[in-house]
Every structure is written in structure tokens, then in C-alpha cells.
PDB file of C-alpha atoms and ligand atoms in Angstrom:
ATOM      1  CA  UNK A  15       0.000   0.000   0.000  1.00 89.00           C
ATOM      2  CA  UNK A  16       1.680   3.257  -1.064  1.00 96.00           C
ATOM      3  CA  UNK A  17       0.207   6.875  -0.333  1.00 97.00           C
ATOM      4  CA  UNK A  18       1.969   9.771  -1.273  1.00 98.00           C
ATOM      5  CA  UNK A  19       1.744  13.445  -1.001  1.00 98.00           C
ATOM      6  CA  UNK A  20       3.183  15.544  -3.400  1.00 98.00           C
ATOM      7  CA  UNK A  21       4.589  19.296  -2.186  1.00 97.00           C
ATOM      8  CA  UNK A  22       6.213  22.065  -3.773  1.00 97.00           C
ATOM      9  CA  UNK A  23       5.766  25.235  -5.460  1.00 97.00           C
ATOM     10  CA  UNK A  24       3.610  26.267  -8.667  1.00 95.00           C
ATOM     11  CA  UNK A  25       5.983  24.602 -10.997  1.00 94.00           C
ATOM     12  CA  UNK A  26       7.872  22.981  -9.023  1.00 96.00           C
ATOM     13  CA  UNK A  27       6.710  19.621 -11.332  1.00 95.00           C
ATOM     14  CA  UNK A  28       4.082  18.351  -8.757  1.00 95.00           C
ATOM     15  CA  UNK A  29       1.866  17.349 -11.710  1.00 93.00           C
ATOM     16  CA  UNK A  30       4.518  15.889 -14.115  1.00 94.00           C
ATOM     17  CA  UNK A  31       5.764  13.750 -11.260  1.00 97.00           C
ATOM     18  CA  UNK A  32       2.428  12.564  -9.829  1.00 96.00           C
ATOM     19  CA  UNK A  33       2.004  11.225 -13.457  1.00 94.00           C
ATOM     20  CA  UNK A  34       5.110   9.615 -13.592  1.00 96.00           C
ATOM     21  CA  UNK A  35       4.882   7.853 -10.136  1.00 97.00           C
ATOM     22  CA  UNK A  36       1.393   6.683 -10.921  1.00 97.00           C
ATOM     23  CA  UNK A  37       2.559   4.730 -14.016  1.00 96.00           C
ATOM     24  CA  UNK A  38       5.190   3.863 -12.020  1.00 96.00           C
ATOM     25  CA  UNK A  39       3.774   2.157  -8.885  1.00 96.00           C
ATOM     26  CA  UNK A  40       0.369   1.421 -10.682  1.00 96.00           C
ATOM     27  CA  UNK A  41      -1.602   3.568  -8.131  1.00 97.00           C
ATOM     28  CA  UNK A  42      -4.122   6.566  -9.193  1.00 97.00           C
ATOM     29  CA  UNK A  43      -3.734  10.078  -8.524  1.00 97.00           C
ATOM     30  CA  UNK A  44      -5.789  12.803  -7.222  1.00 97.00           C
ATOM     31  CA  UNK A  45      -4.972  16.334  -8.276  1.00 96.00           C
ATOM     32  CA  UNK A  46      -6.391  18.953  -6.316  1.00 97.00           C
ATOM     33  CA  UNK A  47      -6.165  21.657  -9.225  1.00 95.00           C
ATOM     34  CA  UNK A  48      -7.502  19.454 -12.262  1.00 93.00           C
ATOM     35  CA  UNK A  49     -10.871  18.601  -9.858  1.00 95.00           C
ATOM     36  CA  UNK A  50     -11.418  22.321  -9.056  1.00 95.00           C
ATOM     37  CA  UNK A  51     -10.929  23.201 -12.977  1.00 93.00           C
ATOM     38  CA  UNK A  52     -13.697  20.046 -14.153  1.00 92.00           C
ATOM     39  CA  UNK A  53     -15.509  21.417 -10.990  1.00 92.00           C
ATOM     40  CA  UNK A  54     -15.831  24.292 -13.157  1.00 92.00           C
ATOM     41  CA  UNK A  55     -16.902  23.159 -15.985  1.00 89.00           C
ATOM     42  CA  UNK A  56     -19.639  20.864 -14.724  1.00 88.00           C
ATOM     43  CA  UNK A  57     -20.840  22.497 -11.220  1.00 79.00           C
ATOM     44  CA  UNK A  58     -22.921  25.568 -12.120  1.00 80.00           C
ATOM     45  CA  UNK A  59     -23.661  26.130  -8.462  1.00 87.00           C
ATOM     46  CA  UNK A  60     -19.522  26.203  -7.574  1.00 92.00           C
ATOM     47  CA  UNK A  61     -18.809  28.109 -11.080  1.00 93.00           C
ATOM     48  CA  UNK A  62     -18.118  31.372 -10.528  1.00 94.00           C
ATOM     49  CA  UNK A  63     -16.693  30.756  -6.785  1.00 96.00           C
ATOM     50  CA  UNK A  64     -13.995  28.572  -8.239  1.00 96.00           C
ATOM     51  CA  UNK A  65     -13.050  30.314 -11.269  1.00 95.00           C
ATOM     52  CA  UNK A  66     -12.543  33.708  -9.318  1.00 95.00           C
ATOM     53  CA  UNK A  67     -10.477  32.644  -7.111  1.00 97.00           C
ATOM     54  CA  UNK A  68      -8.236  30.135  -9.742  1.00 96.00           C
ATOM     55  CA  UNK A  69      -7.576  32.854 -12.073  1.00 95.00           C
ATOM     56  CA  UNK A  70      -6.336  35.484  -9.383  1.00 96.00           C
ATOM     57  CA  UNK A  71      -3.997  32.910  -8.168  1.00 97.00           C
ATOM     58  CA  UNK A  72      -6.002  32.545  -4.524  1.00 98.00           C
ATOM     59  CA  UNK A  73      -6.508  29.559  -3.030  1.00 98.00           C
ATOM     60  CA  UNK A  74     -10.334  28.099  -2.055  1.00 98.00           C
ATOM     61  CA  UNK A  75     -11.391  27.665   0.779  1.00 98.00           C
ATOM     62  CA  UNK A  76     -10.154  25.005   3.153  1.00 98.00           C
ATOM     63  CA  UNK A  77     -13.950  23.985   3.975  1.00 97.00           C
ATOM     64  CA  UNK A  78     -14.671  23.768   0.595  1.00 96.00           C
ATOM     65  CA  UNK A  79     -11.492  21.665  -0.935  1.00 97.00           C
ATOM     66  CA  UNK A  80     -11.516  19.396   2.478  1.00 98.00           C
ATOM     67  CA  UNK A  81     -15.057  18.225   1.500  1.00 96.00           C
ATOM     68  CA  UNK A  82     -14.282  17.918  -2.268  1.00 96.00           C
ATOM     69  CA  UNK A  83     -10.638  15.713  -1.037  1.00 97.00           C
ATOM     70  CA  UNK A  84     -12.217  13.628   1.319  1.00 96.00           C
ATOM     71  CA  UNK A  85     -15.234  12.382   0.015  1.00 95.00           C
ATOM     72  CA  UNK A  86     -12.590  11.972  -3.372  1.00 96.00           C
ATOM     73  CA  UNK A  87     -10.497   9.537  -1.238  1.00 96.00           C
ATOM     74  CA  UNK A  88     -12.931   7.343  -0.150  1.00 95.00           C
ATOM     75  CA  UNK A  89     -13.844   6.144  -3.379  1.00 97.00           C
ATOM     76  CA  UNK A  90     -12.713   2.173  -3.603  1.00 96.00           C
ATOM     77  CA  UNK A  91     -10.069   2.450  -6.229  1.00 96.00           C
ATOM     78  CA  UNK A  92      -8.097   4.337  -3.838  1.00 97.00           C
ATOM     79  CA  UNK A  93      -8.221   1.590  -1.547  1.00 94.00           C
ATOM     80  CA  UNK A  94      -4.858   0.111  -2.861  1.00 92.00           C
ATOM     81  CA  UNK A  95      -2.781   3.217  -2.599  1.00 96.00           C
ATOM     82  CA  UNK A  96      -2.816   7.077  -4.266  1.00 98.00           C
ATOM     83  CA  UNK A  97      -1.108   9.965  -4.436  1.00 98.00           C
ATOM     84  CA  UNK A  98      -1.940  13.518  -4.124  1.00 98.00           C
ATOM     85  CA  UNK A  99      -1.221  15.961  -6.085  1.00 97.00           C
ATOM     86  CA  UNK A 100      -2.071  19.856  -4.702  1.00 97.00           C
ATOM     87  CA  UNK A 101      -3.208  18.923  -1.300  1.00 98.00           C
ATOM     88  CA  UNK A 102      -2.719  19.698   1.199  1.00 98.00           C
ATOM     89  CA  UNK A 103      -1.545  23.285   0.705  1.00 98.00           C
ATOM     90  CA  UNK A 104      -2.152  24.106   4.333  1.00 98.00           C
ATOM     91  CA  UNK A 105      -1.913  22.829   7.849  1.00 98.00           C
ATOM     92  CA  UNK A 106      -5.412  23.325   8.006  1.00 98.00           C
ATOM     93  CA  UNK A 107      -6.079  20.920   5.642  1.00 98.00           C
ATOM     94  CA  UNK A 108      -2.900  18.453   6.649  1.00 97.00           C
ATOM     95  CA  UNK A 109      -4.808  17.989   9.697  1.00 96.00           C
ATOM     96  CA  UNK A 110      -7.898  17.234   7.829  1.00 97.00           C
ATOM     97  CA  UNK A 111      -6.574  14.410   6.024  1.00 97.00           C
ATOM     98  CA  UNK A 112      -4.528  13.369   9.063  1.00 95.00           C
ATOM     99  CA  UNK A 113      -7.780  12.637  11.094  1.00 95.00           C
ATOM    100  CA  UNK A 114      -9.436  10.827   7.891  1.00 95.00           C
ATOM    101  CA  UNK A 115      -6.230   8.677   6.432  1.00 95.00           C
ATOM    102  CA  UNK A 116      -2.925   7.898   7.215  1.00 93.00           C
ATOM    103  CA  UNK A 117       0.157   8.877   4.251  1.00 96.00           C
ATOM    104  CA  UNK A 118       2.868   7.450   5.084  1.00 95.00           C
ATOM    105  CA  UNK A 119       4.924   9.079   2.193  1.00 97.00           C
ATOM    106  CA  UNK A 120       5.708  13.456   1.537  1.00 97.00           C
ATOM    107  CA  UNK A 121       7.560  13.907  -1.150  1.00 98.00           C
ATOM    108  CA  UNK A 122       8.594  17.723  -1.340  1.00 98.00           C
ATOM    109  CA  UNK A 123      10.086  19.096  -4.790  1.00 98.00           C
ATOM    110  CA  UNK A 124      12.230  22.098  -4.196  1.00 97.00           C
ATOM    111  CA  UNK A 125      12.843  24.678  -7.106  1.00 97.00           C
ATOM    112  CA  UNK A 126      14.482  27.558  -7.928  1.00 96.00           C
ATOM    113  CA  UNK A 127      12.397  30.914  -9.155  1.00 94.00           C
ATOM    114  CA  UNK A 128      13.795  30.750 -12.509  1.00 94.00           C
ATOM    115  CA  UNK A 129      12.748  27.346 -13.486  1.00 95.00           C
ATOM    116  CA  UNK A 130       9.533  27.687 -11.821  1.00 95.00           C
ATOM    117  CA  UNK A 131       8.747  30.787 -14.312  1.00 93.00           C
ATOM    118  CA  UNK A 132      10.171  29.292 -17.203  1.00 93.00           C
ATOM    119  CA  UNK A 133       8.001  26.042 -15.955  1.00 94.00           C
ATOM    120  CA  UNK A 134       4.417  27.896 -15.905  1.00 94.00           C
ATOM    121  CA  UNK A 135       4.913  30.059 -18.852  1.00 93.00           C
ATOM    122  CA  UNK A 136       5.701  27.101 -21.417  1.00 94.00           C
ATOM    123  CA  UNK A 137       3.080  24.652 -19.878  1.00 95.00           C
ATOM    124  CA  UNK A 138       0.671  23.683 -22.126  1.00 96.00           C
ATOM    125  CA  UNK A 139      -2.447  21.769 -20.914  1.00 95.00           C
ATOM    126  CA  UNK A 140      -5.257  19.029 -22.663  1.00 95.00           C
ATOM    127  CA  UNK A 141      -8.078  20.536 -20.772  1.00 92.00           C
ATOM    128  CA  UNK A 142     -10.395  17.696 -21.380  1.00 92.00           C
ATOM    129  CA  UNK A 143      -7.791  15.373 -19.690  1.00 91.00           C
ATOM    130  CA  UNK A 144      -5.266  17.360 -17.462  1.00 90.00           C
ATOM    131  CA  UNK A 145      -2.759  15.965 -19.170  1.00 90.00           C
ATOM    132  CA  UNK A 146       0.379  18.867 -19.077  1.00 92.00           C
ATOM    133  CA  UNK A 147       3.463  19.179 -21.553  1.00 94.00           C
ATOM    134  CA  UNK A 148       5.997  22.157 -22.038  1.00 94.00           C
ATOM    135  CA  UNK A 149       7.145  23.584 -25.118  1.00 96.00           C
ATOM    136  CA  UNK A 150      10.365  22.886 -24.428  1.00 94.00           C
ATOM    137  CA  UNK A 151      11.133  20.579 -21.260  1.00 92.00           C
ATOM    138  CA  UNK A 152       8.514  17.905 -22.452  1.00 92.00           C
ATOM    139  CA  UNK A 153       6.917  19.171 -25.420  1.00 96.00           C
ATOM    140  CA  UNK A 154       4.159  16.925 -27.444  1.00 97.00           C
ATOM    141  CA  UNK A 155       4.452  14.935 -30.690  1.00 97.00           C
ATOM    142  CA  UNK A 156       3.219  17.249 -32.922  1.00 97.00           C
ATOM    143  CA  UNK A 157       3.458  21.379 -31.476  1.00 97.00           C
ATOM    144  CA  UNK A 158       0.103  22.209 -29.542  1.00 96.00           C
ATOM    145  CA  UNK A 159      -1.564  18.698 -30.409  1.00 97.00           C
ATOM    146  CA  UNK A 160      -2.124  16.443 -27.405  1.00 97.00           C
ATOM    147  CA  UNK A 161      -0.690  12.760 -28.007  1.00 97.00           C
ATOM    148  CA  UNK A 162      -3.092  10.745 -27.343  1.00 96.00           C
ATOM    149  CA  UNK A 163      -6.288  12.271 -28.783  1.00 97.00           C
ATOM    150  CA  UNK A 164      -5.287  14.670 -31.202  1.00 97.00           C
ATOM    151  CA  UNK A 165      -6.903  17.645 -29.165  1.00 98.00           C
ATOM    152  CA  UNK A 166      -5.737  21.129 -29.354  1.00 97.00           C
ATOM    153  CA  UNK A 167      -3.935  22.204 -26.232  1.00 97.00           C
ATOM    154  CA  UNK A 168      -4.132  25.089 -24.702  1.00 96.00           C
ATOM    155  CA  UNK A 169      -2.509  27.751 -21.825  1.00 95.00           C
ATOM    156  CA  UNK A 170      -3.685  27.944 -18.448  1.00 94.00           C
ATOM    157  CA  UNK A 171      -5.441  31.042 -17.721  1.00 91.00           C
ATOM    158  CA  UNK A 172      -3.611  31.676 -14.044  1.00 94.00           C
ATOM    159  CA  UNK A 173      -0.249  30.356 -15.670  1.00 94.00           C
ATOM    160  CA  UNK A 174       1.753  33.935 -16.568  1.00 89.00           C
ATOM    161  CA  UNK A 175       3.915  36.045 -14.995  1.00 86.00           C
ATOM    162  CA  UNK A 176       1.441  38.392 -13.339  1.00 90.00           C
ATOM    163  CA  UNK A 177      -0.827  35.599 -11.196  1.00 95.00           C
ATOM    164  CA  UNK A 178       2.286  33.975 -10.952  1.00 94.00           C
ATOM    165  CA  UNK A 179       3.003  36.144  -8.309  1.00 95.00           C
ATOM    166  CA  UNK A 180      -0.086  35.571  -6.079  1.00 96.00           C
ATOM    167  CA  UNK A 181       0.088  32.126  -6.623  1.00 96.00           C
ATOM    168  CA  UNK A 182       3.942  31.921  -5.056  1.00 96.00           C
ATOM    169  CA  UNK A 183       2.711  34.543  -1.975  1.00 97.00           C
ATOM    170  CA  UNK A 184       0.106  32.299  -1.206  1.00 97.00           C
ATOM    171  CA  UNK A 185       2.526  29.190  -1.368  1.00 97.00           C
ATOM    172  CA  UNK A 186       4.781  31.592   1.435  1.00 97.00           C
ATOM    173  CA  UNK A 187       1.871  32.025   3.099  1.00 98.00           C
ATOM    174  CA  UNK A 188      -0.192  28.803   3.431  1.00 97.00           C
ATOM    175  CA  UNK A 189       2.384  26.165   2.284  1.00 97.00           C
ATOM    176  CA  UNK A 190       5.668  27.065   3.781  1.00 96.00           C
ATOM    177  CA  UNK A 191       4.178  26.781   7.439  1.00 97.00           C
ATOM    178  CA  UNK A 192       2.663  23.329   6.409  1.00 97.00           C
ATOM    179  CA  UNK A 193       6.098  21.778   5.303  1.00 96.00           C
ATOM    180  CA  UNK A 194       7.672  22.995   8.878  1.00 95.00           C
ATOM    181  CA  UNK A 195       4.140  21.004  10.061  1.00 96.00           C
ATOM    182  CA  UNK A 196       5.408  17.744   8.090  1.00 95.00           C
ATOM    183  CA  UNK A 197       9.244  18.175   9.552  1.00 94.00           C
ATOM    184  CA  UNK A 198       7.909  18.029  12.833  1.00 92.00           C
ATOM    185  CA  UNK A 199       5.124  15.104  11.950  1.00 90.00           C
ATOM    186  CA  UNK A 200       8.914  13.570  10.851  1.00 87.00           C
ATOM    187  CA  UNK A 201      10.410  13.938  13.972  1.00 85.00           C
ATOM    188  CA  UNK A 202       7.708  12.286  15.527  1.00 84.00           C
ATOM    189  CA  UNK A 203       8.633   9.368  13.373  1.00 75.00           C
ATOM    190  CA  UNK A 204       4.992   9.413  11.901  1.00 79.00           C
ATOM    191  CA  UNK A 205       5.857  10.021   7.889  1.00 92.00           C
ATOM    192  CA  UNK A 206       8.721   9.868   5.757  1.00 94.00           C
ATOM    193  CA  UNK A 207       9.607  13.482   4.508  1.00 96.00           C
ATOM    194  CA  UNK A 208      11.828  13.373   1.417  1.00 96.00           C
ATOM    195  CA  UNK A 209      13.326  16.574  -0.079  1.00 97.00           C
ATOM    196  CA  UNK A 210      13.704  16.639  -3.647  1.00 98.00           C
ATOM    197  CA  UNK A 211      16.388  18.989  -5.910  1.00 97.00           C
ATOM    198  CA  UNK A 212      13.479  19.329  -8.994  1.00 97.00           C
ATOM    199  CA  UNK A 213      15.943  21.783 -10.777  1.00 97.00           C
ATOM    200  CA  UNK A 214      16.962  18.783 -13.121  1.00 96.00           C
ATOM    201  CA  UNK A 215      15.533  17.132 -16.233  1.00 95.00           C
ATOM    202  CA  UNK A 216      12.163  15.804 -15.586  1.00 95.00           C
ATOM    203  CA  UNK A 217      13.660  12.066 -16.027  1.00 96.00           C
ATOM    204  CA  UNK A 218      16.155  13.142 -12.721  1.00 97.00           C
ATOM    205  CA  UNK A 219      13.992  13.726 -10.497  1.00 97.00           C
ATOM    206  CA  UNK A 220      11.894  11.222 -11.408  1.00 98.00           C
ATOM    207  CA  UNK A 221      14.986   8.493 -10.767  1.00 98.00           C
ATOM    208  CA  UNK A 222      15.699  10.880  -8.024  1.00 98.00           C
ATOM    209  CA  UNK A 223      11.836  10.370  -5.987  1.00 98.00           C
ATOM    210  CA  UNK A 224      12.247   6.630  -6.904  1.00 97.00           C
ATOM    211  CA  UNK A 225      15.295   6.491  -5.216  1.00 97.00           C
ATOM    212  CA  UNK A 226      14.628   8.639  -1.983  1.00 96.00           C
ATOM    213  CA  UNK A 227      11.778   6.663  -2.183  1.00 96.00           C
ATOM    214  CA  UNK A 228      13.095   3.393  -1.661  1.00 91.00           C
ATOM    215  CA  UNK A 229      10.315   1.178  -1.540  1.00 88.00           C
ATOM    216  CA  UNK A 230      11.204  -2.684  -1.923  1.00 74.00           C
TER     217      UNK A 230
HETATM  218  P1  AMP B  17      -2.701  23.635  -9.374  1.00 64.01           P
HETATM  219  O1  AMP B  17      -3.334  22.943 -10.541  1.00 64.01           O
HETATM  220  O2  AMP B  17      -2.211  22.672  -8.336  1.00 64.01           O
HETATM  221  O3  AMP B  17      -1.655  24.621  -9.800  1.00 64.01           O
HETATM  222  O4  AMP B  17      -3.866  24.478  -8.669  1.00 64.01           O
HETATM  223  C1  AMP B  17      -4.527  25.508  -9.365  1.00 64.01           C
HETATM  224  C2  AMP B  17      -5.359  26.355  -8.420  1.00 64.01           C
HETATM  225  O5  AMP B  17      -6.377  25.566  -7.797  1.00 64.01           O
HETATM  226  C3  AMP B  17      -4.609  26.978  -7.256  1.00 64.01           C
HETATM  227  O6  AMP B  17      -3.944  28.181  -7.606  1.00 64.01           O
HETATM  228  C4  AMP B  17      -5.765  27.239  -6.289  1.00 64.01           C
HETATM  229  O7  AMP B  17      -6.538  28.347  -6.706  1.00 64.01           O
HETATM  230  C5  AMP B  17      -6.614  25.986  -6.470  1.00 64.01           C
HETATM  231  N1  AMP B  17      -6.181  24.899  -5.552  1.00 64.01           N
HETATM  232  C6  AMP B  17      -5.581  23.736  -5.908  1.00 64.01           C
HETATM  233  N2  AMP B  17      -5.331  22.972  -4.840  1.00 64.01           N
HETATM  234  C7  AMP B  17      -5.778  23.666  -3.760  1.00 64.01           C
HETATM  235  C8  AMP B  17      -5.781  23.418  -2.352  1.00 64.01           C
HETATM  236  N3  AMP B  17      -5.285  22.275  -1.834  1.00 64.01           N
HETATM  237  N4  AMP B  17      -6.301  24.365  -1.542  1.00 64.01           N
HETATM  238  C9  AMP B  17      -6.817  25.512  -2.036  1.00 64.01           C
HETATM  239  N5  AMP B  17      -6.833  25.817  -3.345  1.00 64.01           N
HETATM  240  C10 AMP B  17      -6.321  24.906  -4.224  1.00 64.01           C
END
């Protein structure tokens, strides 16, 4: 049984790695980010809420992404193992999930400003899917196509330079004080913390995880 959290900063490669590890370890993901964007596309009620606060680069509510995440995880093919991808983002909801579900497994992806920018501004996205690329650093068969169905990709609307910038306050804000949370949960001997360089190639840090990793 494997359960993993995946931390770090807008793109710090959360999403690219989550994919990766699924394949790897045959377990399903649950991104936080790609449920809130289909939320908006089929959830009139939740619309407008979500969207505003995507786009300006705020995070939702914890109430509202708790209850989303937890009735998510207790659907049976999690029962063998997932990881998560975009939550938790703060000790609010760390505590949440601590009280519902035990993860034995943080992986935290550390990244320099540079690559994080360069990261968000080439990402390109099958919307349909969630499926991500980059023009350059993982770029699809044919330019803007996605792989596997031919669909047109697109850009996301909170990834450029200007939301950027409220999305990485609101990582200093909310996330930084939960990854102090997980050192200590460490010290306690509760969860394996594992720091990550992710200023490499994408197939690095993948070998990288795998290795910190070390499950048998
Ligand atoms: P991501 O796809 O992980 O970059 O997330 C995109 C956006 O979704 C974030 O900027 C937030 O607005 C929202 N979001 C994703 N995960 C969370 C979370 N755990 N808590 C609050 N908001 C979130």
C-alpha cells in the first residue's frame, strides 16, 4: 500500500511527477487543481466561486477543498494506494486528512524561481484530460496537439507572470508553514519526509523520488 503526497511550489513539477509515479507504482492520482478546474466546468452552483479565485492565483477555501478531497479519497479504487497531487496546501487541511487517512509518504520538490517561471509560462495543458506538456522541457508529438487524442492544447489562464506572483505569496503564506508542520510530523517518526532537488531534467527527479523513495 503506497500513499503519497506531493509538495512544492507552482511549478515545481508536482503534476509531471504525480504522473510519472502513478505509471510507475500502478496507483491513481488525485490532483487537487484538475478537480477544481472540471468542478468548473460541470458544477454551475460552484462556477463562478472557483473560477474567481483560480484565475487570481487565490486559493479556495479550506472547507470547501476538504469536503471535495475527502469524500474523493474514499472512493474504492483508492483503496490500494494514491497519491496527491495539490493537497494539502495548508496545515489546516494536513490535519484534515490526518484525522481521515494515514500517508505514510511526503515527497517535497524544491525549485528555484527561474525554473519555476520558465516552468508555468511554457506549460501547455489538454483541458479535457489534465494531461500537461511544455514547449520545451517535455513538449508533445506534434506542437500544440495532445498525443493521445489529437486535441488542441491550450494555456492555463492563471499560468503567466502576473498571477504567478499571487500564486507563489500564497505558497509563502499557506504552504511554507505546512512543510515545517510535516518536519515536525517527521520527527515524531509518523511520515517519511523526502526533499527533492526538482531543478533537473524531468527524467532526474523522477529516478531521483524513486530512489529517496526506496520502496522494496
Ligand atoms: P494547481 O493545478 O495545483 O496549480 O492548482 C490551481 C489552483 O487551484 C490553485 O492556484 C488554487 O486556486 C486551487 N487549488 C488547488 N489545490 C488547492 C488546495 N489544496 N487548496 C486551495 N486551493 C487549491
Amino acid at each position: 500500500m503506497i500513499r503519497i503526497i506531493m509538495l512544492g511550489a507552482p511549478g515545481s513539477g508536482k503534476g509531471t511527477q504525480t504522473q510519472l509515479l502513478s505509471k510507475y507504482f500502478c496507483i491513481p492520482f488525485i490532483s487537487a487543481g484538475e478537480i477544481l478546474r472540471q468542478e468548473i466546468k460541470k458544477n454551475e452552483k460552484n462556477k463562478n466561486y472557483i473560477k474567481s479565485k483560480i484565475n487570481k492565483g487565490k486559493l479556495v477555501k479550506n472547507s470547501f477543498i476538504i469536503k471535495i478531497i475527502k469524500k474523493r479519497i474514499q472512493k474504492k479504487i483508492y483503496l490500494n494506494g494514491f497519491i496527491l497531487d495539490g493537497f494539502p496546501r495548508t496545515i489546516k487541511q494536513a490535519e484534515s486528512l490526518k484525522n481521515q487517512i494515514k500517508v505514510k509518504y511526503i515527497i517535497h520538490l524544491k525549485v528555484n524561481l527561474e525554473n519555476i517561471i520558465n516552468r508555468i509560462e511554457g506549460r501547455l495543458i489538454h483541458e479535457p484530460s489534465g494531461r500537461t506538456y511544455h514547449e520545451t522541457l517535455n513538449p508533445p508529438q506534434k506542437k500544440n496537439i495532445d498525443d493521445i487524442t489529437g486535441e488542441l492544447l491550450t494555456k492555463r489562464k492563471d499560468d503567466n507572470k502576473e498571477i504567478i506572483i499571487t500564486r507563489l505569496k500564497e505558497y509563502e503564506i499557506y504552504t511554507k508553514p505546512l512543510i515545517k508542520w510535516f518536519k515536525e510530523e517527521k520527527s515524531k517518526n509518523k511520515i517519511k519526509y523526502l526533499e527533492v532537488n526538482s531543478n533537473t531534467s524531468i527524467n532526474n527527479i523522477h529516478k531521483e523520488i524513486i530512489k529517496k523513495l526506496n520502496i522494496q
